[in-house]
PDB file of C-alpha atoms in Angstrom:
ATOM      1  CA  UNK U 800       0.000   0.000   0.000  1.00 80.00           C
ATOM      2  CA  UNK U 801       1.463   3.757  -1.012  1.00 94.00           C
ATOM      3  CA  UNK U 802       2.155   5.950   1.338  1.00 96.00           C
ATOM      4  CA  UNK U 803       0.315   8.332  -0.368  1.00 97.00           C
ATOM      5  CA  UNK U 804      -1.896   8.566  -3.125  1.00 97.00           C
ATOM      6  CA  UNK U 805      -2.780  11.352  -5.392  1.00 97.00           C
ATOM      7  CA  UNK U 806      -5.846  10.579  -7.414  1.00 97.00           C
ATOM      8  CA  UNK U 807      -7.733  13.148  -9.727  1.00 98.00           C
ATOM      9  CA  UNK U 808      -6.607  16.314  -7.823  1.00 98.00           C
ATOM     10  CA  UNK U 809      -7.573  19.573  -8.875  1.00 98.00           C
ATOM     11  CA  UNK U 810      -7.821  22.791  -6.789  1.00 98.00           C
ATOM     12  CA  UNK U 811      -9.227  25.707  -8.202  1.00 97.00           C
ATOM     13  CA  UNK U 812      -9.256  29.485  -6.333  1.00 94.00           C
ATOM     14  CA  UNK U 813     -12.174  32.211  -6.933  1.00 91.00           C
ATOM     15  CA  UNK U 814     -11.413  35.676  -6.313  1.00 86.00           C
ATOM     16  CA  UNK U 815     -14.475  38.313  -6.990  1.00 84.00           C
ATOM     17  CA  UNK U 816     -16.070  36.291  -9.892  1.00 84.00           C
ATOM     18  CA  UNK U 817     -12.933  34.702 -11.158  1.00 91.00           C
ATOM     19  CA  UNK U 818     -11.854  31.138 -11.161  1.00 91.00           C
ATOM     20  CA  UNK U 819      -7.990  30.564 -11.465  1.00 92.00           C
ATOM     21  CA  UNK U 820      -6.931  26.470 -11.811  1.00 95.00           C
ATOM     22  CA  UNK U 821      -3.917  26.232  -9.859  1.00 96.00           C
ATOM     23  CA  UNK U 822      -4.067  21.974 -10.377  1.00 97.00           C
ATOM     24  CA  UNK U 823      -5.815  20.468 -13.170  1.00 97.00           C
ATOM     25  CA  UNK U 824      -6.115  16.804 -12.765  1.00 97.00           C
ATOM     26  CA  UNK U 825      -2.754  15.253 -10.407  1.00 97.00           C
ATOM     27  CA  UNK U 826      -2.095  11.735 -10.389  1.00 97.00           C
ATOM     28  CA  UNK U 827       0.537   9.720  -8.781  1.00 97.00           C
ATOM     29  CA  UNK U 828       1.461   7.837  -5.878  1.00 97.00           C
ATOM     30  CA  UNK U 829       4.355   7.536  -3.561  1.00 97.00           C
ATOM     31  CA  UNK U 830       6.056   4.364  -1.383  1.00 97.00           C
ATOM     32  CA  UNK U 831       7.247   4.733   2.240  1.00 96.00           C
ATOM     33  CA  UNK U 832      10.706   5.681   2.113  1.00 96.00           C
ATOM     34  CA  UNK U 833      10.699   7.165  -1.354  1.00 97.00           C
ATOM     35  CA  UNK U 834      12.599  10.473  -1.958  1.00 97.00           C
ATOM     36  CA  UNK U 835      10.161  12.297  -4.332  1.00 97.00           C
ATOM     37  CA  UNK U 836      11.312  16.087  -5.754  1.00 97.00           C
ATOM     38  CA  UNK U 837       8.206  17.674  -6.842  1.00 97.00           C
ATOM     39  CA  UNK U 838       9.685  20.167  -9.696  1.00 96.00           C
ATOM     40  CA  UNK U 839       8.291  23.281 -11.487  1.00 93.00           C
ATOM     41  CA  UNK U 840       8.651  26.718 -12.404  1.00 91.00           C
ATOM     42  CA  UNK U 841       6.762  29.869 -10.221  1.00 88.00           C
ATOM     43  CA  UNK U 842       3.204  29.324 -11.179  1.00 90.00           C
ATOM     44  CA  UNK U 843       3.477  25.294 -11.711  1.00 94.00           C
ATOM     45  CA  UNK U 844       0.908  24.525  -7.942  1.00 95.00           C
ATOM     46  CA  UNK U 845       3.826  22.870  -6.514  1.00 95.00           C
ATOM     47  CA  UNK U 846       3.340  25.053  -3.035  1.00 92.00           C
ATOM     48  CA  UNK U 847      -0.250  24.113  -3.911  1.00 95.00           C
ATOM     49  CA  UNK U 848      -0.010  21.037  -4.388  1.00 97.00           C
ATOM     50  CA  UNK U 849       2.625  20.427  -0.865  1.00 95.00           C
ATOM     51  CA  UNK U 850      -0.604  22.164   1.324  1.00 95.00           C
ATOM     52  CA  UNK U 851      -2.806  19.513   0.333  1.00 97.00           C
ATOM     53  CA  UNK U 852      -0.512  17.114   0.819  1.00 97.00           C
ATOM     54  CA  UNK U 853       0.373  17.873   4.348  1.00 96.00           C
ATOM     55  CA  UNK U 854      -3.897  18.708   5.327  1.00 95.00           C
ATOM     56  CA  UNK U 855      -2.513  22.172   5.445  1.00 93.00           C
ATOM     57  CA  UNK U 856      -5.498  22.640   2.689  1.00 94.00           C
ATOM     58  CA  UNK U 857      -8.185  20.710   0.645  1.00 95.00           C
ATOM     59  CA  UNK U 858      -8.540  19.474  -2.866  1.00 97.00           C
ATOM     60  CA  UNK U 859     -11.660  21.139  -4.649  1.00 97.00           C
ATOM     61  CA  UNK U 860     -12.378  17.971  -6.148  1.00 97.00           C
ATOM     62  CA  UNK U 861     -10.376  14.152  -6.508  1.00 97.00           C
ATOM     63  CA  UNK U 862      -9.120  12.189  -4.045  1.00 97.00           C
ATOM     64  CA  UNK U 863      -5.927  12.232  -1.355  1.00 97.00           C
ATOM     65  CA  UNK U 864      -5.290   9.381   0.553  1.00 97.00           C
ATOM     66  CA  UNK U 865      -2.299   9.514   3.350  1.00 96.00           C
ATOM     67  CA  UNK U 866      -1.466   5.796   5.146  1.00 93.00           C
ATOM     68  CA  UNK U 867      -4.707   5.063   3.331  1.00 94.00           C
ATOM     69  CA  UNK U 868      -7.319   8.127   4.961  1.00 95.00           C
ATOM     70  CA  UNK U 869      -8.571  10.957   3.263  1.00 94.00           C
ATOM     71  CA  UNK U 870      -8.823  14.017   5.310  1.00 92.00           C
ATOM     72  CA  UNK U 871     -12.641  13.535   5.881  1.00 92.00           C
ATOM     73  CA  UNK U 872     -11.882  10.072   7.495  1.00 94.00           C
ATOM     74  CA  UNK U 873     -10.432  12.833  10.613  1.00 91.00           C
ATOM     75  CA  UNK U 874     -12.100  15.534  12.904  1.00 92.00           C
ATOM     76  CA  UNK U 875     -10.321  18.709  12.863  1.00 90.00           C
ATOM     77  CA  UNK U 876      -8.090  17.429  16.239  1.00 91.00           C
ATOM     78  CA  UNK U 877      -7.529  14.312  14.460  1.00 92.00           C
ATOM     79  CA  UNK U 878      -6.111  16.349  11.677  1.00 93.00           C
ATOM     80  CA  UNK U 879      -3.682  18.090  13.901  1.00 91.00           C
ATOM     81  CA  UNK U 880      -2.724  15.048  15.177  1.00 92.00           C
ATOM     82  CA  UNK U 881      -1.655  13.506  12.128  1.00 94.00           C
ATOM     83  CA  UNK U 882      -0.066  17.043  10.856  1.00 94.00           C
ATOM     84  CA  UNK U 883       1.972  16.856  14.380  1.00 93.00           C
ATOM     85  CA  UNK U 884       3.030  13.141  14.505  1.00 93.00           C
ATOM     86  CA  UNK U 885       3.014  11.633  10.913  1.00 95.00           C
ATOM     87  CA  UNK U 886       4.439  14.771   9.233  1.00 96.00           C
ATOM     88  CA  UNK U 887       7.154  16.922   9.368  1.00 96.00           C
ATOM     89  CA  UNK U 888       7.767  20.645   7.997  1.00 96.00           C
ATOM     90  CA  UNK U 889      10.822  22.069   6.488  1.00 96.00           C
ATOM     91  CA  UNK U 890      10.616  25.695   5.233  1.00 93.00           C
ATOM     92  CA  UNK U 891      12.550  27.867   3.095  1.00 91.00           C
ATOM     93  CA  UNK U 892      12.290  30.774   5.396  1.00 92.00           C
ATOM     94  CA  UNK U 893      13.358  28.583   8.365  1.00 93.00           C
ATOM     95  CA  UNK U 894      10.109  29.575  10.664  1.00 93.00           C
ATOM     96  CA  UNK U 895      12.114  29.600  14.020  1.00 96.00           C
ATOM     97  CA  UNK U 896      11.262  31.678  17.270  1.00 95.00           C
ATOM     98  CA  UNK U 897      13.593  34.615  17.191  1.00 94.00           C
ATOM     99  CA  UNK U 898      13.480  35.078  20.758  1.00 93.00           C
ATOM    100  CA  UNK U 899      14.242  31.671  21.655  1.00 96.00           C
ATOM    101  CA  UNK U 900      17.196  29.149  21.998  1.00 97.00           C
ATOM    102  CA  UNK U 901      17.714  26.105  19.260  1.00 98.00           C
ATOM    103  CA  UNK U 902      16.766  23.741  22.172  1.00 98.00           C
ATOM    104  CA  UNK U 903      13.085  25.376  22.733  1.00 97.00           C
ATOM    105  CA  UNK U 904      12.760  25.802  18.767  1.00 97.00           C
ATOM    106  CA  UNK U 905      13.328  21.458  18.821  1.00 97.00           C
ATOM    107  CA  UNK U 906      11.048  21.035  21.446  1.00 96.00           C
ATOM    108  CA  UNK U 907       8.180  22.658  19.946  1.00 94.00           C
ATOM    109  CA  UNK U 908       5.918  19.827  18.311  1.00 94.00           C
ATOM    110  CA  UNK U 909       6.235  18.006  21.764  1.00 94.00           C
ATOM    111  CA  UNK U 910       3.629  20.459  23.122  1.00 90.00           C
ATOM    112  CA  UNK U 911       0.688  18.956  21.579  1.00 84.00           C
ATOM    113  CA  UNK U 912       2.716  14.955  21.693  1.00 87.00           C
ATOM    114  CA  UNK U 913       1.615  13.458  24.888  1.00 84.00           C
ATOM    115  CA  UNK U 914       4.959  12.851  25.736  1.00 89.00           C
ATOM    116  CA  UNK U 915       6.101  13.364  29.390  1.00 93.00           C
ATOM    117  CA  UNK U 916       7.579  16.622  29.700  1.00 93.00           C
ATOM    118  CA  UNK U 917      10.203  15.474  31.746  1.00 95.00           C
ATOM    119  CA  UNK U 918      11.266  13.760  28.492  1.00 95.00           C
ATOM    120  CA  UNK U 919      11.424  16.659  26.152  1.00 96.00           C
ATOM    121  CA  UNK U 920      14.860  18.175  26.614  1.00 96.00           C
ATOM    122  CA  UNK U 921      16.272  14.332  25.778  1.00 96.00           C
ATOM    123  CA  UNK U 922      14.149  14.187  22.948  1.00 96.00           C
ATOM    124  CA  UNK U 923      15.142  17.268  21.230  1.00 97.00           C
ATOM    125  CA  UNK U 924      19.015  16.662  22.566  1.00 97.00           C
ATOM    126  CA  UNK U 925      19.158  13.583  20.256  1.00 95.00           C
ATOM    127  CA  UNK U 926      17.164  15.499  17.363  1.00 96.00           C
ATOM    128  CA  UNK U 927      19.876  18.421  17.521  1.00 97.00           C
ATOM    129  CA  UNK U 928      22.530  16.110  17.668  1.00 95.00           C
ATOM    130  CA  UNK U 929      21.547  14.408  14.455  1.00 93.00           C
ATOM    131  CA  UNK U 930      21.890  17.760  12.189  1.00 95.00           C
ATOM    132  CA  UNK U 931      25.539  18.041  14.129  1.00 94.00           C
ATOM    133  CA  UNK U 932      24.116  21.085  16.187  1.00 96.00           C
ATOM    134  CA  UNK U 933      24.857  20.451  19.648  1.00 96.00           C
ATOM    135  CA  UNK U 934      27.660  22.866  20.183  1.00 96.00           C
ATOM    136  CA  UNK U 935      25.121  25.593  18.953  1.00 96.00           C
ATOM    137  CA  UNK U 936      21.812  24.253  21.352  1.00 97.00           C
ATOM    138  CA  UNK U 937      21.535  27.068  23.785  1.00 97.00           C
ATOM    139  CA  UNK U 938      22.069  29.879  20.975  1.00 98.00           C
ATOM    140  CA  UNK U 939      19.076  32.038  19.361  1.00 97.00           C
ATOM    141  CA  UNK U 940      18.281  32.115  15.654  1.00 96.00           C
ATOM    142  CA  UNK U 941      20.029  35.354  15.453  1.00 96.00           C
ATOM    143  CA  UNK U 942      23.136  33.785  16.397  1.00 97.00           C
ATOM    144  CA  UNK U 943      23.178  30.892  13.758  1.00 97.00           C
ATOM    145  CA  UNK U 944      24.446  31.134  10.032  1.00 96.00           C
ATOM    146  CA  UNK U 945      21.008  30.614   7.438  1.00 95.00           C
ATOM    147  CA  UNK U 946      22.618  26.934   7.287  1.00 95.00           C
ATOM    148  CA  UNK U 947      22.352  26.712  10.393  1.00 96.00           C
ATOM    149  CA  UNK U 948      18.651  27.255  11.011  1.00 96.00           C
ATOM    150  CA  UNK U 949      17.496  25.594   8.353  1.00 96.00           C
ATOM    151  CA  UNK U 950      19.261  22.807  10.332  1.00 96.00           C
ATOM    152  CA  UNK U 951      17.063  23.300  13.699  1.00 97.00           C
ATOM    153  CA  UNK U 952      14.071  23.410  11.180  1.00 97.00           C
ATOM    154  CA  UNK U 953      15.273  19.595   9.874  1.00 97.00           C
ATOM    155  CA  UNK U 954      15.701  18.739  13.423  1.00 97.00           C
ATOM    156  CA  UNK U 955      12.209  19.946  15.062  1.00 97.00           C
ATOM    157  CA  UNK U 956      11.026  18.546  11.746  1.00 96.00           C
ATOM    158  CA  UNK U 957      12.461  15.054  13.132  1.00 95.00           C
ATOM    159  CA  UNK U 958      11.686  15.409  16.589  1.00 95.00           C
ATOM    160  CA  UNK U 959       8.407  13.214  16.394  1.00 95.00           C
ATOM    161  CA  UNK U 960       9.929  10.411  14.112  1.00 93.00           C
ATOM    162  CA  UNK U 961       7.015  11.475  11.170  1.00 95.00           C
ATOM    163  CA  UNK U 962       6.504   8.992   8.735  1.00 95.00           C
ATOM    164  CA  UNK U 963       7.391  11.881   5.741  1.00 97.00           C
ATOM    165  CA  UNK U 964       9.492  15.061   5.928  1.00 97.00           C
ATOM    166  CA  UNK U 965       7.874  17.877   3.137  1.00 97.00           C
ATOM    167  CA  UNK U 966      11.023  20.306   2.564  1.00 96.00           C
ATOM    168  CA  UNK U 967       9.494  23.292   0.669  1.00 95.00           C
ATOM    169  CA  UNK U 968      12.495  24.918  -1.093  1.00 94.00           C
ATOM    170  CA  UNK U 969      14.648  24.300   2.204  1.00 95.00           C
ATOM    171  CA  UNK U 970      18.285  25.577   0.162  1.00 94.00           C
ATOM    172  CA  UNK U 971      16.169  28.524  -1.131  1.00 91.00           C
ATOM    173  CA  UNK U 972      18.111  31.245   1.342  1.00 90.00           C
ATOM    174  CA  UNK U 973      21.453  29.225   1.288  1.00 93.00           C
ATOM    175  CA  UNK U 974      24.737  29.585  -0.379  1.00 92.00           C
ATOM    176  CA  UNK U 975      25.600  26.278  -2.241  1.00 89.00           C
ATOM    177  CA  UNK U 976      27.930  25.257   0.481  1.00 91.00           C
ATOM    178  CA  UNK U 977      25.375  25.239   3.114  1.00 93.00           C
ATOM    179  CA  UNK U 978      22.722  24.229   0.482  1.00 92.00           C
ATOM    180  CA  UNK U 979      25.056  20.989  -0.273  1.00 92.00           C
ATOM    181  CA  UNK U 980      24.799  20.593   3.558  1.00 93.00           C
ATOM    182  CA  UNK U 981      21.131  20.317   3.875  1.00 94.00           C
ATOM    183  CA  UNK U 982      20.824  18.115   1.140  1.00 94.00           C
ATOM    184  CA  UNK U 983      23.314  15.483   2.771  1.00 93.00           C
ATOM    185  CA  UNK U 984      20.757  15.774   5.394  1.00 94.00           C
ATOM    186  CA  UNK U 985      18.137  14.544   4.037  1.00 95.00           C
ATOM    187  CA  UNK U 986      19.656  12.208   1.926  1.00 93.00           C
ATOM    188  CA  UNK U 987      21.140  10.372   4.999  1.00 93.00           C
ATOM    189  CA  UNK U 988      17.227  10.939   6.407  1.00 94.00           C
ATOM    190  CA  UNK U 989      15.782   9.237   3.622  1.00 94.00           C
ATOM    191  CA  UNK U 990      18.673   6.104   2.918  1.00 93.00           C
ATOM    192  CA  UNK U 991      19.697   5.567   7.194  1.00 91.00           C
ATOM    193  CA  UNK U 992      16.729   6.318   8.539  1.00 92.00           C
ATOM    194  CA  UNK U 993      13.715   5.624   6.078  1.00 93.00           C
ATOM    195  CA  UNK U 994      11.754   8.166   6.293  1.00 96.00           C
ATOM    196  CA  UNK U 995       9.712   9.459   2.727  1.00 97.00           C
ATOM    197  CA  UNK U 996      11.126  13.035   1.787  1.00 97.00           C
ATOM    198  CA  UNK U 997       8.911  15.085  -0.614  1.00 97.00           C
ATOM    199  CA  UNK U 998      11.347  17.889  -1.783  1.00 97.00           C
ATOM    200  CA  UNK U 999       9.790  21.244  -3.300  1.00 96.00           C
ATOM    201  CA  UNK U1000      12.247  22.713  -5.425  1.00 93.00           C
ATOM    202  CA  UNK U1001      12.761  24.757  -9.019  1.00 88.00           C
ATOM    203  CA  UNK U1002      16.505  23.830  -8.696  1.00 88.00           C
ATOM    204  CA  UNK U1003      17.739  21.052 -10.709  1.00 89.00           C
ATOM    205  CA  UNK U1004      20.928  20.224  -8.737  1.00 87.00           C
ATOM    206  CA  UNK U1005      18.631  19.984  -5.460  1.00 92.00           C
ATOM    207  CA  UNK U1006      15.952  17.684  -7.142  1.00 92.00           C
ATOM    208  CA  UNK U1007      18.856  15.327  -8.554  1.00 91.00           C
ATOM    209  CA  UNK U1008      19.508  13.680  -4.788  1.00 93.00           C
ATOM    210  CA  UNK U1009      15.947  12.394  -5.099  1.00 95.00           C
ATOM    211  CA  UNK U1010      15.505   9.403  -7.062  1.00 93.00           C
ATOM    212  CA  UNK U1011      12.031   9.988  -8.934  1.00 96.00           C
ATOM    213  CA  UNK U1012      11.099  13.810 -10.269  1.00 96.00           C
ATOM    214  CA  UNK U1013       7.698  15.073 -10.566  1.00 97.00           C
ATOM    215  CA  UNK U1014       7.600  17.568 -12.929  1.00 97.00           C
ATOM    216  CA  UNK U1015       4.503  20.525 -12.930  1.00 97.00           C
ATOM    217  CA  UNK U1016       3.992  22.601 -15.516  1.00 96.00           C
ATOM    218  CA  UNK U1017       0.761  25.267 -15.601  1.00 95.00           C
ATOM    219  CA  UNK U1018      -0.970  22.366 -12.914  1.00 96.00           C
ATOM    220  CA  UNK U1019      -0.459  19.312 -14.730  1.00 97.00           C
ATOM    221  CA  UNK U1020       1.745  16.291 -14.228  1.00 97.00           C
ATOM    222  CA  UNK U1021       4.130  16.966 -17.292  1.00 96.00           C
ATOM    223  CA  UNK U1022       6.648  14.330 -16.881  1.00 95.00           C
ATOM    224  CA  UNK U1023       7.507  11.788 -13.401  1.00 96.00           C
ATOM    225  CA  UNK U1024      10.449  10.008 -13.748  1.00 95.00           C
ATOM    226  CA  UNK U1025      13.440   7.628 -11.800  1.00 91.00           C
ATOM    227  CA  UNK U1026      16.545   8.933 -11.654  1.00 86.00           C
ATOM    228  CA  UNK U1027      19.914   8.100 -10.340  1.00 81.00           C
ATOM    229  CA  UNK U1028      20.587   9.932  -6.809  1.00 75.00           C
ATOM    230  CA  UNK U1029      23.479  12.394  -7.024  1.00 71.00           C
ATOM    231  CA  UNK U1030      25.486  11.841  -3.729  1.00 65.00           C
ATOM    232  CA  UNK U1031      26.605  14.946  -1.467  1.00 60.00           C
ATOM    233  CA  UNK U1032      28.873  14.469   0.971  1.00 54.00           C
ATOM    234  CA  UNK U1033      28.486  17.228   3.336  1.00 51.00           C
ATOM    235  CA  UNK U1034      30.458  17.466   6.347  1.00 53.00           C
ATOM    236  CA  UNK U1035      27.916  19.389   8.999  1.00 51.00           C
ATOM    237  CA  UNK U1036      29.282  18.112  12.254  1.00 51.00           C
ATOM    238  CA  UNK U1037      31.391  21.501  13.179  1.00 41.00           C
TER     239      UNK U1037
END
């Protein structure tokens, strides 16, 4: 059974009198532990396309099933649920609490988890750790290169083990060097630790460490294709 599965979607916006298609008809499906770049120029619905994905919005008509439930099989707490503990979020503009130290960023999600709170700090310890930002744990965003906090976004992304990771143009503020980073990242993520990455991107040399492209063009599926992963070795322990 797929992970997810795309069936039919279309999702159209009206705006005083005016329909605009921003998806006319997506089809596909993706396996646990795939690494899927969704592709496509400004315009395409890829950030369209990622909110239904993640429940963050709804399909005007078709059907999306995630680990086999649509979003009507869930109440609106339900939905959270799932968007807290099945799914993580990786953005390009980082989304971090200015005010607040890389430890409290982490433990975030674990607010709504269930888990003990005497737990937490552990929890996010071993999250932080795995992005090779320990030495940086009691800092503030404003202290930390762009690379950086991208890096506390994978790891409060991580922090409740979510089936799939959606990375919405996460190298989009970078320099290449710190771009190359985040992409080891998730490549280790997705081939260590088996968790499904769906990658937003418009870059080609981002989308090339996935191993299937979905290309959008004007809302349509215009091509979907295997490819062979490029490697990155990035070395983001110091």
């Amino acid at each position: 059974m797929a992970l997810i599965e795309v069936d039919d979607i279309k999702k159209t916006y009206e705006s005083e009198g005016t329909e605009t298609s921003a998806l006319r008809g997506i089809t596909f499906s993706i396996q646990k532990s795939d690494f899927v770049a969704i592709m496509g120029p400004s315009g395409s619905g890829k950030s369209t396309l990622l909110h239904i994905l993640g429940f963050l919005d709804r399909q005007t008509s078709g059907t999306y099933r995630f680990d086999d439930k649509t979003i009507d099989d869930y109440s609106k707490d339900e939905l959270a649920r799932v968007r807290n503990n099945k799914m993580g979020f990786v953005f390009q503009a980082f989304n971090l609490l200015p005010r607040t130290s890389v430890l409290e960023n982490v433990k975030l999600p674990l607010v709504y988890s269930g888990k003990d709170e005497s737990e937490w700090n552990d929890i996010a310890k071993i999250a932080i750790e795995s992005v090779g930002l320990s030495h940086r744990i009691h800092h503030e965003p404003s202290q930390l290169s762009g690379g950086e906090k991208q890096r506390v976004a994978i790891a409060r992304a991580l922090i409740m083990n979510p089936q799939v990771i959606f990375a919405d143009e996460p190298t989009g503020n970078l320099d290449s060097k710190s771009g190359q980073v985040i992409m080891s990242i998730l490549q280790d993520l997705n081939e260590k630790m088996g968790h499904t990455i769906i990658l937003i991107t418009h870059e080609t040399y981002t989308a090339e460490h996935a191993g299937r492209v979905i290309h959008l063009l004007d809302g349509e599926v215009s091509e979907d294709s295997r490819i062979e992963k490029r490697r990155t070795k990035g070395d983001f322990k110091k």
